[in-house]
Short mmCIF file of C-alpha atoms in Angstrom, two decimals:
data_model
loop_
_atom_site.label_atom_id
_atom_site.label_comp_id
_atom_site.label_asym_id
_atom_site.label_seq_id
_atom_site.Cartn_x
_atom_site.Cartn_y
_atom_site.Cartn_z
CA UNK A 20 0.49 9.55 4.17
CA UNK A 21 4.01 9.28 5.51
CA UNK A 22 3.59 5.54 6.18
CA UNK A 23 2.57 4.85 2.57
CA UNK A 24 5.48 6.93 1.25
CA UNK A 25 7.96 5.00 3.38
CA UNK A 26 6.55 1.67 2.27
CA UNK A 27 6.86 2.82 -1.34
CA UNK A 28 10.50 3.78 -0.74
CA UNK A 29 11.25 0.31 0.65
CA UNK A 30 9.54 -1.30 -2.34
CA UNK A 31 11.73 0.69 -4.74
CA UNK A 32 14.92 -0.35 -2.96
CA UNK A 33 13.90 -4.00 -2.96
CA UNK A 34 12.89 -3.89 -6.63
CA UNK A 35 16.35 -2.63 -7.47
CA UNK A 36 18.33 -4.97 -5.21
CA UNK A 37 16.60 -8.20 -4.26
CA UNK A 38 13.24 -8.77 -5.90
CA UNK A 39 11.22 -11.67 -4.63
CA UNK A 40 13.12 -12.65 -1.47
CA UNK A 41 10.73 -14.52 0.85
CA UNK A 42 11.81 -12.66 4.00
CA UNK A 43 11.32 -9.23 2.45
CA UNK A 44 7.97 -10.21 0.95
CA UNK A 45 6.64 -11.40 4.31
CA UNK A 46 7.64 -8.14 6.00
CA UNK A 47 6.19 -6.03 3.19
CA UNK A 48 2.98 -8.00 3.27
CA UNK A 49 2.62 -7.34 7.00
CA UNK A 50 3.35 -3.64 6.45
CA UNK A 51 0.71 -3.43 3.73
CA UNK A 52 -1.91 -5.03 6.00
CA UNK A 53 -1.05 -2.64 8.83
CA UNK A 54 -1.14 0.38 6.53
CA UNK A 55 -4.49 -0.66 5.11
CA UNK A 56 -6.03 -1.26 8.55
CA UNK A 57 -4.78 2.09 9.86
CA UNK A 58 -6.22 3.89 6.83
CA UNK A 59 -9.55 2.05 7.04
CA UNK A 60 -9.92 3.00 10.71
CA UNK A 61 -9.15 6.65 9.98
CA UNK A 62 -5.85 6.69 11.92
CA UNK A 63 -4.01 7.93 8.83
CA UNK A 64 -5.22 9.69 5.71
CA UNK A 65 -5.44 7.74 2.45
CA UNK A 66 -2.35 7.90 0.24
CA UNK A 67 -2.37 10.15 -2.81
CA UNK A 68 -3.45 8.41 -6.03
CA UNK A 69 0.07 8.40 -7.53
CA UNK A 70 1.55 6.91 -4.36
CA UNK A 71 -1.16 4.23 -4.20
CA UNK A 72 -0.38 3.33 -7.82
CA UNK A 73 3.34 3.16 -6.99
CA UNK A 74 2.60 0.78 -4.13
CA UNK A 75 0.48 -1.45 -6.36
CA UNK A 76 3.15 -1.46 -9.08
CA UNK A 77 5.92 -2.24 -6.57
CA UNK A 78 4.06 -5.20 -5.11
CA UNK A 79 3.29 -6.51 -8.60
CA UNK A 80 6.97 -6.35 -9.53
CA UNK A 81 8.17 -8.03 -6.34
CA UNK A 82 5.59 -10.81 -6.64
CA UNK A 83 6.39 -11.09 -10.35
CA UNK A 84 2.77 -10.43 -11.27
CA UNK A 85 1.28 -13.28 -9.19
CA UNK A 86 -0.17 -11.36 -6.24
CA UNK A 87 -1.64 -13.34 -3.35
CA UNK A 88 -5.33 -12.60 -2.87
CA UNK A 89 -4.86 -10.77 0.46
CA UNK A 90 -2.22 -8.46 -1.04
CA UNK A 91 -4.41 -7.78 -4.06
CA UNK A 92 -7.42 -7.00 -1.85
CA UNK A 93 -5.45 -4.61 0.38
CA UNK A 94 -3.98 -2.80 -2.62
CA UNK A 95 -7.47 -2.55 -4.13
CA UNK A 96 -8.67 -0.88 -0.90
CA UNK A 97 -5.79 1.60 -0.81
CA UNK A 98 -6.12 2.55 -4.48
CA UNK A 99 -9.91 2.95 -4.18
CA UNK A 100 -9.47 5.12 -1.07
CA UNK A 101 -6.85 7.25 -2.78
CA UNK A 102 -9.05 7.88 -5.80
CA UNK A 103 -12.12 8.54 -3.62
CA UNK A 104 -10.06 11.06 -1.63
CA UNK A 105 -8.85 12.86 -4.74
CA UNK A 106 -12.36 12.91 -6.23
CA UNK A 107 -13.62 14.51 -3.01
CA UNK A 108 -10.93 17.19 -3.22
CA UNK A 109 -8.64 15.69 -0.60
CA UNK A 110 -5.97 14.55 -3.04
CA UNK A 111 -3.63 17.54 -3.03
CA UNK A 112 -3.35 18.75 0.54
CA UNK A 113 -3.70 17.16 3.95
CA UNK A 114 -7.30 16.32 4.63
CA UNK A 115 -9.04 15.11 7.73
CA UNK A 116 -8.74 11.47 6.64
CA UNK A 117 -12.22 10.61 7.89
CA UNK A 118 -13.82 7.28 7.21
CA UNK A 119 -13.17 7.21 3.47
CA UNK A 120 -15.76 4.48 3.04
CA UNK A 121 -13.24 1.65 3.12
CA UNK A 122 -14.51 -1.66 4.37
CA UNK A 123 -12.30 -4.24 5.99
CA UNK A 124 -10.97 -7.29 4.20
#
């Protein structure tokens, strides 16, 4: 989704310029929660698998490998959704988004 791509772009910029700043981590954490809730409710389609992996990698780098539980759980949801979407054939073009089977955390 466009929202996931934009969040990934922000992560890349922060990884290059100011990894680990508390203010940026708090904003990114909020964005991740919002993205995950929107995807779980079917408001946006799940991210592609590669983009979900980029998001997970970016958060791991910024948190220096010590992810808070809530961040880890949200990333787990997004990655699982992305892989479920690509296994169902929705990974290469825009799909209806549907329920995706994601529970809330």
